[in-house]
Amino acid sequence: MTPREVAALLAYIARLDPRLAVEDQAAAAERLAQWCDLLDDVPATAHRWDAARVARDYIARVPYRIQPSDISRPWHAHKAEQLRRHMGTFEPTAHPEISPDDETGNAFVAALRAERAAIATGQRAPVTLRAITAGPAAAAVERRLAELGTYLPRTAAQALAAHRPERAARERLAAAGLPDALDVACTWCAAPRGKPCRARRINPQTHAVGHRAKKTPHPCRIEDAHAHYARRNEQESAA
């Protein structure tokens, strides 16, 4: 904070807590110098930070007189939290000044340092995981995947069909618009949705009961899948 910002903060604090008011000019100048020295690296306002709000919250909660450290400590904790939330991703299109042919990497390192310094001083918001996985960029990816209809090109899916017969069978049913038993859970063996039915298996030596995957679903699951398919078609037709 600049001396002017510190003076404004002290005036605001004195209004909230009259005990801190100083009538002697020399004592006021000494307090201002002390606070300026201790809050030199603390901004008045930054991303999700307001020194006046921190002072107000402290005075509202704590009966003791506020000290400069009661503002500097929360700031350093806030700065550390912002740096922790920052994912540190680097988007080259945001730095057109960096030449891709720069083999030294000095410009790249300088840009990373400037980015972290801006976050540490509250000049910009951190790039969080949510910002990467949500928002306009993520929405654009979702729209693109919806247009493609699959994560794999069709030719690649066909080449893999022999190695994942269950998935291939489900894809054929979906393409043909037919009910898929794995769309619902099995009420007989309690197999969850998307997983094959299970058959009981007894070890003849230990007589322990186990389970193994069935190649075909239980009849009750097939009936439930047909009912589920019919209800879904009714809902889509009504919509």
mmCIF file of C-alpha atoms in Angstrom:
data_model
loop_
_atom_site.group_PDB
_atom_site.id
_atom_site.type_symbol
_atom_site.label_atom_id
_atom_site.label_comp_id
_atom_site.label_asym_id
_atom_site.label_seq_id
_atom_site.Cartn_x
_atom_site.Cartn_y
_atom_site.Cartn_z
ATOM 1 C CA MET A 1 0.000 0.000 0.000
ATOM 2 C CA THR A 2 1.112 3.536 -0.663
ATOM 3 C CA PRO A 3 1.323 6.013 2.237
ATOM 4 C CA ARG A 4 -1.875 7.642 0.978
ATOM 5 C CA GLU A 5 -3.690 4.278 1.002
ATOM 6 C CA VAL A 6 -2.382 3.463 4.485
ATOM 7 C CA ALA A 7 -3.511 6.865 5.773
ATOM 8 C CA ALA A 8 -6.988 6.288 4.330
ATOM 9 C CA LEU A 9 -7.088 2.820 5.930
ATOM 10 C CA LEU A 10 -6.086 4.232 9.331
ATOM 11 C CA ALA A 11 -8.786 6.888 9.081
ATOM 12 C CA TYR A 12 -11.358 4.212 8.266
ATOM 13 C CA ILE A 13 -10.177 2.055 11.194
ATOM 14 C CA ALA A 14 -10.373 5.033 13.597
ATOM 15 C CA ARG A 15 -13.993 5.601 12.586
ATOM 16 C CA LEU A 16 -14.835 1.971 13.367
ATOM 17 C CA ASP A 17 -12.837 1.847 16.608
ATOM 18 C CA PRO A 18 -12.502 5.278 18.286
ATOM 19 C CA ARG A 19 -9.898 3.866 20.688
ATOM 20 C CA LEU A 20 -7.383 4.058 17.838
ATOM 21 C CA ALA A 21 -7.915 7.769 17.223
ATOM 22 C CA VAL A 22 -4.739 9.815 17.784
ATOM 23 C CA GLU A 23 -4.927 13.516 18.528
ATOM 24 C CA ASP A 24 -1.187 14.135 18.799
ATOM 25 C CA GLN A 25 0.324 14.889 15.385
ATOM 26 C CA ALA A 26 3.671 13.310 16.241
ATOM 27 C CA ALA A 27 2.031 10.076 17.430
ATOM 28 C CA ALA A 28 -0.112 9.985 14.276
ATOM 29 C CA ALA A 29 2.964 10.422 12.060
ATOM 30 C CA GLU A 30 4.797 7.682 13.964
ATOM 31 C CA ARG A 31 1.856 5.282 13.598
ATOM 32 C CA LEU A 32 1.559 6.062 9.892
ATOM 33 C CA ALA A 33 5.264 5.358 9.366
ATOM 34 C CA GLN A 34 4.983 2.069 11.271
ATOM 35 C CA TRP A 35 1.948 0.886 9.292
ATOM 36 C CA CYS A 36 3.510 1.953 5.969
ATOM 37 C CA ASP A 37 6.621 -0.085 6.738
ATOM 38 C CA LEU A 38 4.666 -3.222 7.710
ATOM 39 C CA LEU A 39 2.067 -2.990 4.919
ATOM 40 C CA ASP A 40 4.448 -2.007 2.137
ATOM 41 C CA ASP A 41 3.939 -5.369 0.338
ATOM 42 C CA VAL A 42 0.194 -5.583 1.039
ATOM 43 C CA PRO A 43 -2.179 -4.152 -1.599
ATOM 44 C CA ALA A 44 -5.212 -2.109 -0.645
ATOM 45 C CA THR A 45 -7.385 -4.082 -3.074
ATOM 46 C CA ALA A 46 -6.696 -7.091 -5.278
ATOM 47 C CA HIS A 47 -8.474 -10.130 -6.667
ATOM 48 C CA ARG A 48 -10.899 -11.188 -3.896
ATOM 49 C CA TRP A 49 -8.994 -9.021 -1.432
ATOM 50 C CA ASP A 50 -9.884 -5.770 0.308
ATOM 51 C CA ALA A 51 -7.726 -4.547 3.208
ATOM 52 C CA ALA A 52 -10.545 -2.348 4.533
ATOM 53 C CA ARG A 53 -12.905 -5.340 4.640
ATOM 54 C CA VAL A 54 -10.289 -7.378 6.524
ATOM 55 C CA ALA A 55 -9.893 -4.581 9.063
ATOM 56 C CA ARG A 56 -13.658 -4.248 9.471
ATOM 57 C CA ASP A 57 -14.093 -7.995 10.002
ATOM 58 C CA TYR A 58 -11.310 -8.022 12.578
ATOM 59 C CA ILE A 59 -12.801 -5.129 14.563
ATOM 60 C CA ALA A 60 -16.237 -6.771 14.454
ATOM 61 C CA ARG A 61 -14.932 -10.112 15.800
ATOM 62 C CA VAL A 62 -11.925 -9.390 18.010
ATOM 63 C CA PRO A 63 -12.028 -7.148 21.120
ATOM 64 C CA TYR A 64 -8.320 -6.289 20.940
ATOM 65 C CA ARG A 65 -6.948 -3.292 19.076
ATOM 66 C CA ILE A 66 -6.014 -4.032 15.510
ATOM 67 C CA GLN A 67 -2.350 -4.178 14.538
ATOM 68 C CA PRO A 68 -0.712 -4.049 11.084
ATOM 69 C CA SER A 69 0.046 -7.780 11.359
ATOM 70 C CA ASP A 70 -3.709 -8.439 11.600
ATOM 71 C CA ILE A 71 -3.906 -7.309 7.973
ATOM 72 C CA SER A 72 -0.567 -8.524 6.611
ATOM 73 C CA ARG A 73 -1.004 -12.097 7.883
ATOM 74 C CA PRO A 74 -4.381 -12.618 6.152
ATOM 75 C CA TRP A 75 -2.914 -11.131 2.958
ATOM 76 C CA HIS A 76 0.007 -13.551 2.852
ATOM 77 C CA ALA A 77 -2.366 -16.450 3.572
ATOM 78 C CA HIS A 78 -4.647 -15.226 0.768
ATOM 79 C CA LYS A 79 -1.703 -14.920 -1.632
ATOM 80 C CA ALA A 80 -0.542 -18.458 -0.841
ATOM 81 C CA GLU A 81 -4.064 -19.782 -1.423
ATOM 82 C CA GLN A 82 -4.319 -18.042 -4.809
ATOM 83 C CA LEU A 83 -0.999 -19.533 -5.907
ATOM 84 C CA ARG A 84 -2.115 -22.957 -4.695
ATOM 85 C CA ARG A 85 -5.326 -22.736 -6.749
ATOM 86 C CA HIS A 86 -3.413 -21.712 -9.874
ATOM 87 C CA MET A 87 -2.918 -24.700 -12.160
ATOM 88 C CA GLY A 88 0.126 -23.171 -13.840
ATOM 89 C CA THR A 89 -1.058 -23.916 -17.367
ATOM 90 C CA PHE A 90 0.547 -21.894 -20.140
ATOM 91 C CA GLU A 91 -1.430 -20.833 -23.192
ATOM 92 C CA PRO A 92 0.924 -19.863 -26.042
ATOM 93 C CA THR A 93 -1.802 -17.929 -27.893
ATOM 94 C CA ALA A 94 -1.977 -15.549 -24.910
ATOM 95 C CA HIS A 95 1.684 -14.625 -25.456
ATOM 96 C CA PRO A 96 2.135 -13.717 -29.140
ATOM 97 C CA GLU A 97 5.339 -11.887 -28.229
ATOM 98 C CA ILE A 98 7.092 -15.218 -27.591
ATOM 99 C CA SER A 99 8.670 -16.684 -30.683
ATOM 100 C CA PRO A 100 8.204 -20.460 -31.074
ATOM 101 C CA ASP A 101 11.719 -20.560 -32.526
ATOM 102 C CA ASP A 102 13.302 -19.249 -29.317
ATOM 103 C CA GLU A 103 15.514 -22.149 -28.272
ATOM 104 C CA THR A 104 16.787 -20.445 -25.104
ATOM 105 C CA GLY A 105 13.380 -20.496 -23.414
ATOM 106 C CA ASN A 106 14.146 -17.209 -21.664
ATOM 107 C CA ALA A 107 10.976 -15.528 -22.907
ATOM 108 C CA PHE A 108 8.897 -18.510 -21.820
ATOM 109 C CA VAL A 109 10.367 -18.476 -18.301
ATOM 110 C CA ALA A 110 9.919 -14.711 -18.059
ATOM 111 C CA ALA A 111 6.259 -15.022 -19.062
ATOM 112 C CA LEU A 112 5.654 -17.721 -16.443
ATOM 113 C CA ARG A 113 7.304 -15.618 -13.751
ATOM 114 C CA ALA A 114 5.283 -12.557 -14.724
ATOM 115 C CA GLU A 115 2.100 -14.623 -14.616
ATOM 116 C CA ARG A 116 2.822 -15.952 -11.119
ATOM 117 C CA ALA A 117 3.832 -12.473 -9.927
ATOM 118 C CA ALA A 118 0.542 -11.066 -11.204
ATOM 119 C CA ILE A 119 -1.385 -13.754 -9.327
ATOM 120 C CA ALA A 120 0.699 -13.307 -6.168
ATOM 121 C CA THR A 121 0.047 -9.566 -6.145
ATOM 122 C CA GLY A 122 -3.648 -9.984 -6.899
ATOM 123 C CA GLN A 123 -3.489 -8.318 -10.321
ATOM 124 C CA ARG A 124 -5.139 -11.302 -11.996
ATOM 125 C CA ALA A 125 -7.183 -14.310 -10.979
ATOM 126 C CA PRO A 126 -5.615 -17.778 -10.817
ATOM 127 C CA VAL A 127 -6.399 -20.290 -13.537
ATOM 128 C CA THR A 128 -8.177 -22.975 -11.530
ATOM 129 C CA LEU A 129 -9.065 -26.516 -12.492
ATOM 130 C CA ARG A 130 -12.709 -25.487 -12.781
ATOM 131 C CA ALA A 131 -11.769 -22.707 -15.178
ATOM 132 C CA ILE A 132 -10.055 -25.277 -17.375
ATOM 133 C CA THR A 133 -12.779 -27.949 -17.222
ATOM 134 C CA ALA A 134 -15.735 -25.549 -17.352
ATOM 135 C CA GLY A 135 -16.701 -22.376 -19.132
ATOM 136 C CA PRO A 136 -16.778 -21.470 -22.851
ATOM 137 C CA ALA A 137 -13.782 -23.621 -23.812
ATOM 138 C CA ALA A 138 -15.206 -26.743 -22.167
ATOM 139 C CA ALA A 139 -18.637 -26.031 -23.664
ATOM 140 C CA ALA A 140 -17.071 -25.841 -27.113
ATOM 141 C CA VAL A 141 -15.420 -29.225 -26.552
ATOM 142 C CA GLU A 142 -18.742 -30.737 -25.465
ATOM 143 C CA ARG A 143 -20.481 -29.378 -28.555
ATOM 144 C CA ARG A 144 -17.747 -30.812 -30.765
ATOM 145 C CA LEU A 145 -18.006 -34.236 -29.124
ATOM 146 C CA ALA A 146 -21.774 -34.154 -29.548
ATOM 147 C CA GLU A 147 -21.323 -33.466 -33.257
ATOM 148 C CA LEU A 148 -18.867 -36.332 -33.622
ATOM 149 C CA GLY A 149 -21.071 -38.652 -31.586
ATOM 150 C CA THR A 150 -18.142 -40.595 -30.144
ATOM 151 C CA TYR A 151 -14.686 -40.142 -28.700
ATOM 152 C CA LEU A 152 -13.301 -42.424 -31.433
ATOM 153 C CA PRO A 153 -13.520 -42.153 -35.191
ATOM 154 C CA ARG A 154 -15.917 -44.726 -36.605
ATOM 155 C CA THR A 155 -13.126 -46.593 -38.386
ATOM 156 C CA ALA A 156 -11.181 -46.927 -35.133
ATOM 157 C CA ALA A 157 -14.273 -48.152 -33.282
ATOM 158 C CA GLN A 158 -14.844 -50.785 -35.966
ATOM 159 C CA ALA A 159 -11.236 -51.944 -35.703
ATOM 160 C CA LEU A 160 -11.603 -52.326 -31.922
ATOM 161 C CA ALA A 161 -14.959 -54.106 -32.091
ATOM 162 C CA ALA A 162 -13.357 -57.570 -32.110
ATOM 163 C CA HIS A 163 -11.449 -56.769 -28.916
ATOM 164 C CA ARG A 164 -14.450 -55.421 -26.982
ATOM 165 C CA PRO A 165 -17.464 -57.470 -28.070
ATOM 166 C CA GLU A 166 -19.761 -56.263 -25.265
ATOM 167 C CA ARG A 167 -19.240 -52.618 -26.167
ATOM 168 C CA ALA A 168 -19.655 -53.393 -29.867
ATOM 169 C CA ALA A 169 -22.924 -55.215 -29.200
ATOM 170 C CA ARG A 170 -24.251 -52.265 -27.198
ATOM 171 C CA GLU A 171 -23.267 -49.848 -29.945
ATOM 172 C CA ARG A 172 -25.091 -51.979 -32.540
ATOM 173 C CA LEU A 173 -28.242 -51.967 -30.404
ATOM 174 C CA ALA A 174 -28.038 -48.204 -29.987
ATOM 175 C CA ALA A 175 -27.513 -47.665 -33.701
ATOM 176 C CA ALA A 176 -30.487 -49.884 -34.499
ATOM 177 C CA GLY A 177 -32.689 -48.175 -31.898
ATOM 178 C CA LEU A 178 -33.268 -51.397 -29.953
ATOM 179 C CA PRO A 179 -33.488 -51.908 -26.160
ATOM 180 C CA ASP A 180 -30.226 -52.579 -24.350
ATOM 181 C CA ALA A 181 -30.411 -54.749 -21.224
ATOM 182 C CA LEU A 182 -27.355 -53.018 -19.731
ATOM 183 C CA ASP A 183 -29.206 -49.694 -19.700
ATOM 184 C CA VAL A 184 -30.883 -50.816 -16.466
ATOM 185 C CA ALA A 185 -29.706 -52.550 -13.307
ATOM 186 C CA CYS A 186 -30.519 -56.225 -12.828
ATOM 187 C CA THR A 187 -33.032 -56.970 -10.086
ATOM 188 C CA TRP A 188 -31.986 -60.635 -10.001
ATOM 189 C CA CYS A 189 -28.219 -60.479 -9.475
ATOM 190 C CA ALA A 190 -27.952 -56.772 -8.504
ATOM 191 C CA ALA A 191 -25.552 -56.021 -11.363
ATOM 192 C CA PRO A 192 -25.374 -52.230 -11.749
ATOM 193 C CA ARG A 193 -26.234 -50.363 -14.901
ATOM 194 C CA GLY A 194 -23.617 -50.809 -17.607
ATOM 195 C CA LYS A 195 -22.204 -54.005 -16.060
ATOM 196 C CA PRO A 196 -22.991 -57.569 -17.221
ATOM 197 C CA CYS A 197 -25.125 -59.895 -15.157
ATOM 198 C CA ARG A 198 -23.422 -62.204 -12.665
ATOM 199 C CA ALA A 199 -23.878 -65.926 -12.100
ATOM 200 C CA ARG A 200 -23.222 -67.714 -8.840
ATOM 201 C CA ARG A 201 -20.254 -70.054 -8.819
ATOM 202 C CA ILE A 202 -19.486 -72.544 -6.022
ATOM 203 C CA ASN A 203 -15.946 -73.791 -5.550
ATOM 204 C CA PRO A 204 -16.225 -77.622 -5.249
ATOM 205 C CA GLN A 205 -13.215 -77.790 -2.934
ATOM 206 C CA THR A 206 -13.904 -74.927 -0.527
ATOM 207 C CA HIS A 207 -17.651 -74.616 -1.201
ATOM 208 C CA ALA A 208 -17.108 -70.842 -1.300
ATOM 209 C CA VAL A 209 -19.708 -68.895 -3.262
ATOM 210 C CA GLY A 210 -18.405 -66.523 -5.926
ATOM 211 C CA HIS A 211 -19.689 -64.768 -9.008
ATOM 212 C CA ARG A 212 -18.711 -64.628 -12.630
ATOM 213 C CA ALA A 213 -19.954 -62.540 -15.518
ATOM 214 C CA LYS A 214 -22.751 -64.025 -17.639
ATOM 215 C CA LYS A 215 -22.620 -63.765 -21.412
ATOM 216 C CA THR A 216 -26.363 -63.176 -21.560
ATOM 217 C CA PRO A 217 -28.432 -60.988 -19.196
ATOM 218 C CA HIS A 218 -31.120 -62.444 -16.923
ATOM 219 C CA PRO A 219 -34.637 -62.565 -18.442
ATOM 220 C CA CYS A 220 -36.027 -60.109 -15.874
ATOM 221 C CA ARG A 221 -33.373 -57.591 -16.864
ATOM 222 C CA ILE A 222 -34.302 -57.907 -20.527
ATOM 223 C CA GLU A 223 -37.959 -57.261 -19.639
ATOM 224 C CA ASP A 224 -37.014 -54.232 -17.560
ATOM 225 C CA ALA A 225 -34.883 -52.892 -20.422
ATOM 226 C CA HIS A 226 -37.818 -53.157 -22.843
ATOM 227 C CA ALA A 227 -40.057 -51.329 -20.371
ATOM 228 C CA HIS A 228 -37.406 -48.660 -19.864
ATOM 229 C CA TYR A 229 -37.023 -48.275 -23.623
ATOM 230 C CA ALA A 230 -40.772 -47.891 -24.084
ATOM 231 C CA ARG A 231 -41.046 -45.253 -21.333
ATOM 232 C CA ARG A 232 -38.167 -43.286 -22.801
ATOM 233 C CA ASN A 233 -39.773 -43.297 -26.245
ATOM 234 C CA GLU A 234 -43.055 -42.081 -24.743
ATOM 235 C CA GLN A 235 -41.283 -39.243 -22.973
ATOM 236 C CA GLU A 236 -39.408 -38.213 -26.117
ATOM 237 C CA SER A 237 -42.628 -38.317 -28.153
ATOM 238 C CA ALA A 238 -44.434 -36.183 -25.553
ATOM 239 C CA ALA A 239 -41.614 -33.655 -25.556
#
